[in-house]
Short mmCIF file of C-alpha atoms in Angstrom, two decimals:
data_model
loop_
_atom_site.label_atom_id
_atom_site.label_comp_id
_atom_site.label_asym_id
_atom_site.label_seq_id
_atom_site.Cartn_x
_atom_site.Cartn_y
_atom_site.Cartn_z
CA MET A 1 -59.88 -99.58 -81.33
CA ASP A 2 -63.55 -99.18 -82.26
CA VAL A 3 -65.19 -102.29 -83.68
CA PRO A 4 -67.45 -101.66 -86.71
CA PRO A 5 -71.17 -102.50 -86.26
CA PHE A 6 -71.06 -105.15 -89.00
CA VAL A 7 -68.35 -107.03 -87.06
CA TRP A 8 -70.58 -106.97 -83.95
CA THR A 9 -73.50 -108.24 -86.06
CA LEU A 10 -71.51 -111.07 -87.61
CA THR A 11 -70.05 -112.09 -84.24
CA ILE A 12 -73.40 -112.17 -82.43
CA THR A 13 -75.02 -114.02 -85.34
CA GLY A 14 -72.23 -116.60 -85.26
CA ILE A 15 -72.58 -117.16 -81.50
CA VAL A 16 -76.39 -117.50 -81.71
CA GLY A 17 -75.93 -119.88 -84.66
CA LEU A 18 -73.54 -122.08 -82.64
CA LEU A 19 -76.03 -122.25 -79.75
CA ALA A 20 -78.90 -123.11 -82.12
CA PHE A 21 -76.77 -125.78 -83.81
CA ASP A 22 -75.88 -127.25 -80.41
CA PHE A 23 -79.55 -127.46 -79.42
CA PHE A 24 -81.04 -128.88 -82.63
CA PHE A 25 -78.26 -131.37 -83.43
CA HIS A 26 -77.12 -132.48 -79.97
CA VAL A 27 -79.46 -131.55 -77.14
CA ARG A 28 -82.99 -131.68 -78.57
CA LYS A 29 -83.04 -135.47 -78.46
CA ALA A 30 -82.20 -136.59 -74.94
CA HIS A 31 -79.17 -138.89 -74.77
CA THR A 32 -76.00 -139.44 -72.80
CA PRO A 33 -73.06 -138.22 -74.90
CA ALA A 34 -70.19 -140.66 -75.32
CA LEU A 35 -66.68 -139.68 -74.25
CA LYS A 36 -65.58 -139.57 -77.91
CA GLU A 37 -68.46 -137.26 -78.89
CA SER A 38 -67.71 -134.92 -75.97
CA ALA A 39 -63.98 -134.87 -76.76
CA ILE A 40 -64.51 -134.10 -80.47
CA TRP A 41 -67.02 -131.29 -79.94
CA SER A 42 -65.14 -129.80 -77.01
CA SER A 43 -62.05 -129.63 -79.21
CA ILE A 44 -64.06 -128.05 -82.04
CA TYR A 45 -65.39 -125.28 -79.79
CA VAL A 46 -61.95 -124.58 -78.33
CA GLY A 47 -60.60 -124.52 -81.91
CA ILE A 48 -63.26 -122.00 -82.97
CA ALA A 49 -62.36 -119.78 -79.98
CA LEU A 50 -58.65 -119.94 -80.82
CA LEU A 51 -59.28 -119.17 -84.51
CA PHE A 52 -61.39 -116.19 -83.50
CA GLY A 53 -58.52 -115.04 -81.27
CA LEU A 54 -56.09 -115.30 -84.18
CA GLY A 55 -58.50 -113.19 -86.23
CA VAL A 56 -58.54 -110.57 -83.46
CA LEU A 57 -54.73 -110.69 -83.35
CA LEU A 58 -54.51 -110.29 -87.14
CA PHE A 59 -57.08 -107.52 -87.63
CA GLY A 60 -57.08 -105.85 -84.21
CA GLY A 61 -53.40 -105.88 -83.41
CA THR A 62 -51.17 -107.39 -80.73
CA THR A 63 -52.79 -105.59 -77.80
CA MET A 64 -56.34 -106.69 -78.64
CA GLY A 65 -55.20 -110.22 -79.42
CA THR A 66 -53.30 -110.57 -76.13
CA GLU A 67 -56.26 -109.14 -74.20
CA TYR A 68 -58.61 -111.62 -75.87
CA PHE A 69 -56.48 -114.66 -75.05
CA ALA A 70 -55.87 -113.51 -71.46
CA GLY A 71 -59.61 -112.94 -71.00
CA TYR A 72 -60.61 -116.20 -72.69
CA ILE A 73 -58.22 -118.34 -70.63
CA THR A 74 -59.28 -116.69 -67.37
CA GLU A 75 -63.00 -117.05 -68.13
CA LYS A 76 -62.51 -120.67 -69.27
CA ALA A 77 -60.77 -121.52 -66.00
CA LEU A 78 -63.58 -119.90 -64.02
CA SER A 79 -66.13 -121.84 -66.12
CA VAL A 80 -64.44 -125.14 -65.24
CA ASP A 81 -64.68 -124.19 -61.56
CA ASN A 82 -68.38 -123.43 -62.11
CA LEU A 83 -68.85 -127.00 -63.34
CA PHE A 84 -68.26 -128.20 -59.77
CA VAL A 85 -71.34 -126.31 -58.66
CA PHE A 86 -73.38 -127.53 -61.65
CA LEU A 87 -72.41 -131.08 -60.70
CA ILE A 88 -73.59 -130.54 -57.10
CA ILE A 89 -76.87 -128.98 -58.25
CA MET A 90 -77.69 -131.78 -60.70
CA ALA A 91 -76.76 -134.42 -58.15
CA SER A 92 -79.00 -132.70 -55.59
CA PHE A 93 -81.96 -132.72 -57.99
CA LYS A 94 -81.07 -136.21 -59.32
CA VAL A 95 -81.30 -135.03 -62.93
CA PRO A 96 -81.44 -138.06 -65.27
CA ARG A 97 -78.15 -138.43 -67.11
CA ALA A 98 -79.75 -138.16 -70.56
CA ASP A 99 -81.42 -134.84 -69.63
CA GLN A 100 -78.35 -133.16 -68.14
CA GLN A 101 -77.34 -131.78 -71.54
CA LYS A 102 -80.50 -129.68 -71.75
CA VAL A 103 -79.98 -128.30 -68.25
CA LEU A 104 -76.38 -127.38 -69.08
CA LEU A 105 -77.32 -125.70 -72.37
CA PHE A 106 -79.98 -123.67 -70.56
CA GLY A 107 -77.33 -122.67 -68.03
CA ILE A 108 -74.97 -121.57 -70.81
CA VAL A 109 -77.62 -119.48 -72.59
CA PHE A 110 -78.84 -117.89 -69.36
CA SER A 111 -75.26 -117.21 -68.29
CA LEU A 112 -74.49 -115.55 -71.63
CA ILE A 113 -77.55 -113.30 -71.33
CA ALA A 114 -76.80 -112.40 -67.69
CA ARG A 115 -73.12 -111.72 -68.35
CA THR A 116 -73.89 -109.62 -71.42
CA ALA A 117 -76.11 -107.42 -69.27
CA PHE A 118 -73.36 -107.14 -66.64
CA ILE A 119 -70.77 -106.38 -69.34
CA PHE A 120 -72.65 -103.36 -70.71
CA LEU A 121 -73.55 -102.21 -67.20
CA GLY A 122 -69.91 -102.53 -66.15
CA ALA A 123 -68.71 -100.68 -69.26
CA ALA A 124 -71.16 -97.84 -68.60
CA LEU A 125 -70.01 -97.55 -64.98
CA ILE A 126 -66.33 -97.59 -65.96
CA ASN A 127 -66.84 -94.88 -68.57
CA SER A 128 -68.67 -92.69 -66.06
CA PHE A 129 -66.89 -93.45 -62.79
CA ALA A 130 -63.20 -94.39 -62.64
CA TRP A 131 -63.58 -95.37 -58.96
CA VAL A 132 -65.54 -98.47 -60.06
CA PHE A 133 -62.14 -100.13 -60.54
CA TYR A 134 -61.68 -99.99 -56.75
CA ILE A 135 -65.00 -101.85 -56.31
CA PHE A 136 -64.12 -104.45 -58.94
CA GLY A 137 -60.71 -105.00 -57.37
CA LEU A 138 -62.16 -105.49 -53.88
CA ILE A 139 -64.80 -107.92 -55.26
CA LEU A 140 -62.06 -110.05 -56.80
CA LEU A 141 -59.94 -110.01 -53.63
CA ALA A 142 -63.00 -111.07 -51.59
CA THR A 143 -63.76 -113.83 -54.13
CA ALA A 144 -60.16 -115.04 -53.97
CA GLY A 145 -60.43 -115.27 -50.20
CA ASN A 146 -63.72 -117.14 -50.48
CA LEU A 147 -62.13 -119.71 -52.82
CA LEU A 148 -59.57 -120.52 -50.14
CA ARG A 149 -62.31 -121.56 -47.70
CA PRO A 150 -62.47 -125.32 -47.08
CA ASP A 151 -65.40 -126.93 -48.94
CA ASN A 152 -66.17 -123.72 -50.81
CA HIS A 153 -68.31 -125.75 -53.25
CA ASP A 154 -70.52 -127.29 -50.57
CA ASP A 155 -73.01 -124.43 -50.48
CA ASP A 156 -76.76 -124.98 -50.62
CA ALA A 157 -77.46 -126.23 -54.14
CA GLU A 158 -81.08 -125.10 -54.23
CA GLY A 159 -81.00 -121.47 -53.21
CA LEU A 160 -83.75 -119.19 -51.90
CA VAL A 161 -85.75 -118.94 -55.16
CA VAL A 162 -86.03 -122.72 -55.52
CA ARG A 163 -87.03 -123.19 -51.87
CA LEU A 164 -89.76 -120.56 -52.24
CA ALA A 165 -90.95 -122.20 -55.47
CA LYS A 166 -91.16 -125.58 -53.79
CA LYS A 167 -93.02 -124.11 -50.82
CA TYR A 168 -95.59 -121.95 -52.60
CA LEU A 169 -95.92 -123.44 -56.10
CA PRO A 170 -97.31 -126.89 -56.97
CA ALA A 171 -94.33 -129.05 -57.83
CA SER A 172 -93.93 -132.74 -58.62
CA ALA A 173 -91.24 -134.89 -57.03
CA HIS A 174 -90.83 -136.83 -60.27
CA TYR A 175 -89.44 -136.05 -63.72
CA ASP A 176 -91.59 -136.34 -66.83
CA GLY A 177 -88.90 -136.64 -69.47
CA ASP A 178 -87.50 -133.16 -70.08
CA LYS A 179 -90.86 -131.40 -69.61
CA LEU A 180 -90.99 -128.30 -67.41
CA PHE A 181 -94.64 -128.90 -66.44
CA THR A 182 -96.67 -132.08 -66.04
CA GLN A 183 -100.09 -133.29 -64.93
CA GLU A 184 -100.37 -134.84 -61.47
CA ASN A 185 -103.69 -135.79 -59.87
CA GLY A 186 -105.44 -133.73 -62.54
CA LYS A 187 -103.42 -130.60 -61.74
CA ARG A 188 -100.72 -128.83 -63.76
CA VAL A 189 -97.54 -128.79 -61.65
CA LEU A 190 -93.86 -127.89 -62.00
CA THR A 191 -91.35 -130.65 -62.59
CA PRO A 192 -87.91 -130.88 -60.95
CA MET A 193 -86.51 -130.03 -64.43
CA LEU A 194 -87.86 -126.49 -64.14
CA LEU A 195 -86.62 -126.15 -60.56
CA VAL A 196 -83.08 -127.28 -61.43
CA MET A 197 -83.02 -124.75 -64.28
CA VAL A 198 -84.01 -122.03 -61.81
CA ALA A 199 -81.19 -123.16 -59.51
CA ILE A 200 -78.68 -123.13 -62.38
CA GLY A 201 -79.88 -119.69 -63.49
CA GLY A 202 -79.53 -118.29 -59.98
CA THR A 203 -75.97 -119.53 -59.62
CA ASP A 204 -75.12 -118.15 -63.08
CA ILE A 205 -75.97 -114.65 -61.85
CA LEU A 206 -73.63 -115.10 -58.88
CA PHE A 207 -70.87 -116.37 -61.18
CA ALA A 208 -71.26 -113.28 -63.36
CA LEU A 209 -70.54 -111.06 -60.35
CA ASP A 210 -67.09 -112.68 -60.14
CA SER A 211 -66.20 -113.25 -63.78
CA ILE A 212 -67.08 -109.85 -65.25
CA PRO A 213 -64.87 -107.83 -62.85
CA ALA A 214 -62.10 -110.37 -63.55
CA ILE A 215 -62.11 -109.82 -67.30
CA PHE A 216 -62.53 -106.04 -66.95
CA GLY A 217 -59.30 -106.23 -64.98
CA LEU A 218 -57.60 -107.46 -68.16
CA THR A 219 -59.26 -105.24 -70.77
CA GLN A 220 -61.85 -102.48 -70.97
CA ASN A 221 -62.60 -103.20 -74.65
CA VAL A 222 -66.28 -104.22 -74.56
CA PHE A 223 -65.98 -106.30 -77.75
CA ILE A 224 -63.09 -108.29 -76.29
CA VAL A 225 -64.87 -108.70 -72.94
CA PHE A 226 -68.03 -109.96 -74.67
CA THR A 227 -66.37 -112.33 -77.13
CA ALA A 228 -63.89 -113.80 -74.63
CA THR A 229 -66.77 -114.44 -72.19
CA ALA A 230 -69.06 -115.89 -74.87
CA PHE A 231 -66.46 -118.24 -76.36
CA SER A 232 -65.40 -119.40 -72.89
CA LEU A 233 -69.00 -120.61 -72.40
CA MET A 234 -69.15 -122.33 -75.81
CA GLY A 235 -68.44 -126.04 -75.43
CA LEU A 236 -68.95 -125.95 -71.66
CA ARG A 237 -71.67 -128.61 -71.99
CA GLN A 238 -69.33 -131.00 -73.80
CA LEU A 239 -66.52 -130.21 -71.38
CA PHE A 240 -68.78 -131.22 -68.48
CA PHE A 241 -69.21 -134.74 -69.83
CA LEU A 242 -65.57 -134.91 -70.89
CA ILE A 243 -64.06 -134.10 -67.49
CA ASP A 244 -66.96 -135.20 -65.28
CA GLY A 245 -64.80 -137.90 -63.72
CA LEU A 246 -61.79 -135.61 -63.40
CA LEU A 247 -63.40 -132.60 -61.72
CA ASP A 248 -62.72 -133.90 -58.21
CA ARG A 249 -59.12 -134.61 -59.24
CA LEU A 250 -58.40 -130.89 -59.70
CA ILE A 251 -57.91 -130.43 -55.96
CA PHE A 252 -55.71 -127.35 -56.31
CA LEU A 253 -57.90 -125.53 -58.86
CA ALA A 254 -59.48 -123.32 -56.20
CA TYR A 255 -56.01 -122.21 -55.04
CA GLY A 256 -54.95 -121.45 -58.61
CA LEU A 257 -58.10 -119.44 -59.30
CA ALA A 258 -57.69 -117.61 -55.98
CA ALA A 259 -54.15 -116.63 -57.03
CA ILE A 260 -55.35 -115.45 -60.46
CA LEU A 261 -58.31 -113.46 -59.11
CA GLY A 262 -56.15 -111.99 -56.35
CA PHE A 263 -53.55 -110.96 -58.94
CA ILE A 264 -56.20 -109.34 -61.17
CA GLY A 265 -57.78 -107.68 -58.11
CA VAL A 266 -54.45 -106.06 -57.21
CA LYS A 267 -53.99 -105.08 -60.88
CA LEU A 268 -57.39 -103.37 -60.85
CA ILE A 269 -56.67 -101.45 -57.67
CA LEU A 270 -53.33 -100.30 -59.10
CA HIS A 271 -55.16 -99.14 -62.22
CA ALA A 272 -57.76 -97.38 -60.06
CA LEU A 273 -54.97 -95.55 -58.21
CA HIS A 274 -53.41 -94.55 -61.52
CA GLU A 275 -56.77 -93.16 -62.72
CA ASN A 276 -57.75 -91.89 -59.26
CA THR A 277 -60.32 -89.07 -58.96
CA LEU A 278 -61.46 -89.69 -55.37
CA PRO A 279 -60.79 -86.58 -53.30
CA PHE A 280 -59.79 -88.47 -50.12
CA ILE A 281 -57.00 -90.34 -51.97
CA ASN A 282 -53.98 -88.20 -52.91
CA ASP A 283 -56.25 -85.12 -52.97
CA GLY A 284 -58.08 -86.47 -56.03
CA GLU A 285 -54.89 -86.64 -58.10
CA HIS A 286 -53.60 -89.66 -60.02
CA VAL A 287 -51.21 -91.86 -58.01
CA ASN A 288 -47.94 -92.76 -59.67
CA VAL A 289 -47.96 -96.57 -59.35
CA VAL A 290 -46.67 -99.47 -61.42
CA GLU A 291 -49.28 -100.88 -63.82
CA VAL A 292 -49.22 -104.49 -64.96
CA SER A 293 -49.24 -105.02 -68.72
CA THR A 294 -51.60 -107.45 -70.43
CA GLY A 295 -48.62 -109.53 -71.60
CA VAL A 296 -47.46 -110.01 -68.01
CA SER A 297 -51.04 -110.83 -66.98
CA LEU A 298 -51.32 -113.52 -69.67
CA THR A 299 -47.98 -115.04 -68.58
CA VAL A 300 -49.03 -115.13 -64.91
CA ILE A 301 -52.44 -116.66 -65.72
CA LEU A 302 -50.95 -119.41 -67.92
CA GLY A 303 -48.18 -120.11 -65.40
CA VAL A 304 -50.54 -120.41 -62.43
CA LEU A 305 -52.98 -122.65 -64.32
CA ALA A 306 -50.17 -124.91 -65.57
CA VAL A 307 -48.77 -125.37 -62.05
CA THR A 308 -52.27 -125.89 -60.62
CA VAL A 309 -53.30 -128.57 -63.14
CA LEU A 310 -49.98 -130.44 -63.06
CA ALA A 311 -49.87 -130.41 -59.25
CA SER A 312 -53.46 -131.74 -59.13
CA ILE A 313 -52.86 -134.48 -61.71
CA PHE A 314 -49.66 -135.84 -60.16
CA SER A 315 -50.66 -135.35 -56.53
CA PRO A 316 -51.19 -138.64 -54.60
CA LYS A 317 -53.89 -136.87 -52.61
CA GLY A 318 -55.60 -135.88 -55.86
CA LYS A 319 -55.62 -139.49 -57.05
CA ALA A 320 -57.00 -140.65 -53.70
CA LYS A 321 -59.73 -138.01 -53.56
CA ASN A 322 -60.74 -138.79 -57.12
CA ALA A 323 -61.09 -142.49 -56.32
CA VAL A 324 -63.16 -141.86 -53.17
CA SER A 325 -65.55 -139.31 -54.67
CA GLY A 326 -65.79 -141.23 -57.95
CA ALA A 327 -66.72 -144.53 -56.28
CA LYS A 328 -69.37 -142.82 -54.14
CA ARG A 329 -70.87 -140.92 -57.08
CA HIS A 330 -70.93 -143.87 -59.45
CA ALA A 331 -72.45 -146.18 -56.82
CA THR A 332 -75.18 -143.61 -56.13
CA GLU A 333 -75.85 -143.12 -59.83
CA TYR A 334 -75.96 -146.87 -60.43
CA LEU A 335 -78.56 -147.40 -57.70
CA ASP A 336 -80.71 -144.47 -58.79
CA LEU A 337 -82.95 -145.82 -61.56
CA ASN A 338 -84.36 -142.31 -62.07
CA TYR A 339 -80.84 -141.16 -62.97
CA GLU A 340 -80.03 -143.81 -65.58
CA THR A 341 -82.29 -146.61 -66.85
CA ASP A 342 -80.24 -147.74 -69.84
CA MET A 343 -78.60 -151.01 -68.76
CA ALA A 344 -75.51 -150.52 -70.91
CA GLU A 345 -74.91 -147.11 -69.32
CA ARG A 346 -75.56 -148.53 -65.85
CA ASP A 347 -73.00 -151.27 -66.49
CA LYS A 348 -70.47 -148.58 -67.42
CA LEU A 349 -71.19 -146.80 -64.12
CA PHE A 350 -70.69 -150.06 -62.22
CA ALA A 351 -67.42 -150.79 -64.05
CA ARG A 352 -66.11 -147.34 -63.10
CA MET A 353 -67.10 -147.92 -59.48
CA VAL A 354 -65.29 -151.29 -59.40
CA ARG A 355 -62.18 -149.72 -60.93
CA GLU A 356 -62.23 -146.99 -58.27
CA GLU A 357 -62.71 -149.60 -55.52
CA GLY A 358 -59.50 -151.24 -56.71
CA GLN A 359 -57.71 -147.90 -56.51
CA LEU A 360 -59.03 -147.40 -52.97
CA ARG A 361 -57.70 -150.75 -51.80
CA SER A 362 -54.23 -149.84 -53.00
CA LEU A 363 -54.18 -146.45 -51.24
CA PRO A 364 -51.77 -145.77 -48.37
CA GLU A 365 -53.57 -145.77 -45.03
CA ARG A 366 -53.27 -142.00 -44.52
CA TYR A 367 -55.30 -141.31 -47.67
CA LYS A 368 -58.13 -143.61 -46.63
CA ARG A 369 -59.00 -140.95 -44.06
CA LEU A 370 -60.46 -138.96 -46.95
CA ILE A 371 -63.47 -141.31 -46.79
CA ARG A 372 -66.14 -139.51 -44.79
CA ASN A 373 -68.76 -141.64 -43.01
CA GLU A 374 -66.87 -144.82 -43.89
CA THR A 375 -69.63 -147.20 -42.70
CA GLU A 376 -72.23 -145.43 -44.83
CA PHE A 377 -69.80 -145.38 -47.77
CA MET A 378 -69.11 -149.14 -47.55
CA ASP A 379 -72.84 -149.90 -47.23
CA LEU A 380 -73.44 -147.91 -50.42
CA LEU A 381 -70.85 -149.96 -52.32
CA ARG A 382 -72.29 -153.24 -50.99
CA LYS A 383 -75.79 -152.22 -52.13
CA ALA A 384 -74.45 -151.47 -55.60
CA HIS A 385 -72.77 -154.89 -55.78
CA THR A 386 -75.92 -156.64 -54.55
CA GLU A 387 -78.08 -154.80 -57.10
CA HIS A 388 -75.63 -155.64 -59.88
CA ASP A 389 -75.60 -159.34 -58.95
CA GLU A 390 -79.40 -159.41 -58.92
CA ALA A 391 -79.53 -157.64 -62.29
CA GLN A 392 -77.15 -160.25 -63.72
CA VAL A 393 -79.38 -163.06 -62.45
CA ARG A 394 -82.50 -161.39 -63.93
CA ALA A 395 -80.72 -161.00 -67.26
CA ALA A 396 -79.68 -164.66 -67.28
CA ASN A 397 -83.21 -165.86 -66.36
CA PRO A 398 -85.66 -163.56 -68.20
#
């Protein structure tokens, strides 16, 4: 079904309007969003995406509606996985908590631009060369295999571009609010804020190489591909702050995503065989193979995600890993005055760390092995307690 130009115009205007609203009313003034604020706005953005999907279902028909929801759910799941990498990058650059919103919004905008370019490039290739489906399918199978690697999120957070920038461009080691440039010793230099945005932008391009083939495996309708991708990115900033403490708990997410991407990869290769024009495969004739319908794809995607999330939430190992990583992260954040200077927010970080310490003490012995470098870990917790005690004394004797 061809989408009229005025529908494209209204859709793009609406998406740009949502991004502008997010910047001017939430991100422009640096602050740490409360859990309630993140939950409300995350729900609003998911609601907008679902309403848009119902509109597609109503005006575009069952096929377009099913393709939209399958694409949206898949892209949303991949976006949640991307948040792990964003978390690592911002921890590596020690981005102040209040400024993380701006970094995330930049990442969303850059990702939307990069993915839009890949979408139209992918659509042009598909329309011209049916064998591109083979390439897309192999990319997804390779990505699925990569997700099954242990510690697949522990890659270098900076990347080549950032390392070159640090080496050859004048850069400060300190933040100056949310400025991208600052004055240091009378010279104009880059701030870590600019470098972290470069790192986020670089990873966004890599993410697009995975996500665009995935959604093209569910639909070749460019309007559906674009809108499902765009709405999956809307609200990602709020979702980051909402599930920040739960990200490490989703220990089976990589396996679930690997299963989904592997399934879509096989689906793409089957479709490529059905549309085959390569002379060395079946003499350039179409291969009579089973093709997977969009309805079946949507059922598989929802089923795999449901099993993955439930298994992660109720897994004893998931609870243990969440307590270990949470205590370490909150202790580090509490001690880093560059990260958070607001005393009320620092007290919240300390309270979370203490709660996670209690969970650690109650863990069965076999799960305590999840603590890497135990001596260093315990020293970190002791430093946080010492700092907190000293802060309490200073507050009592101003």
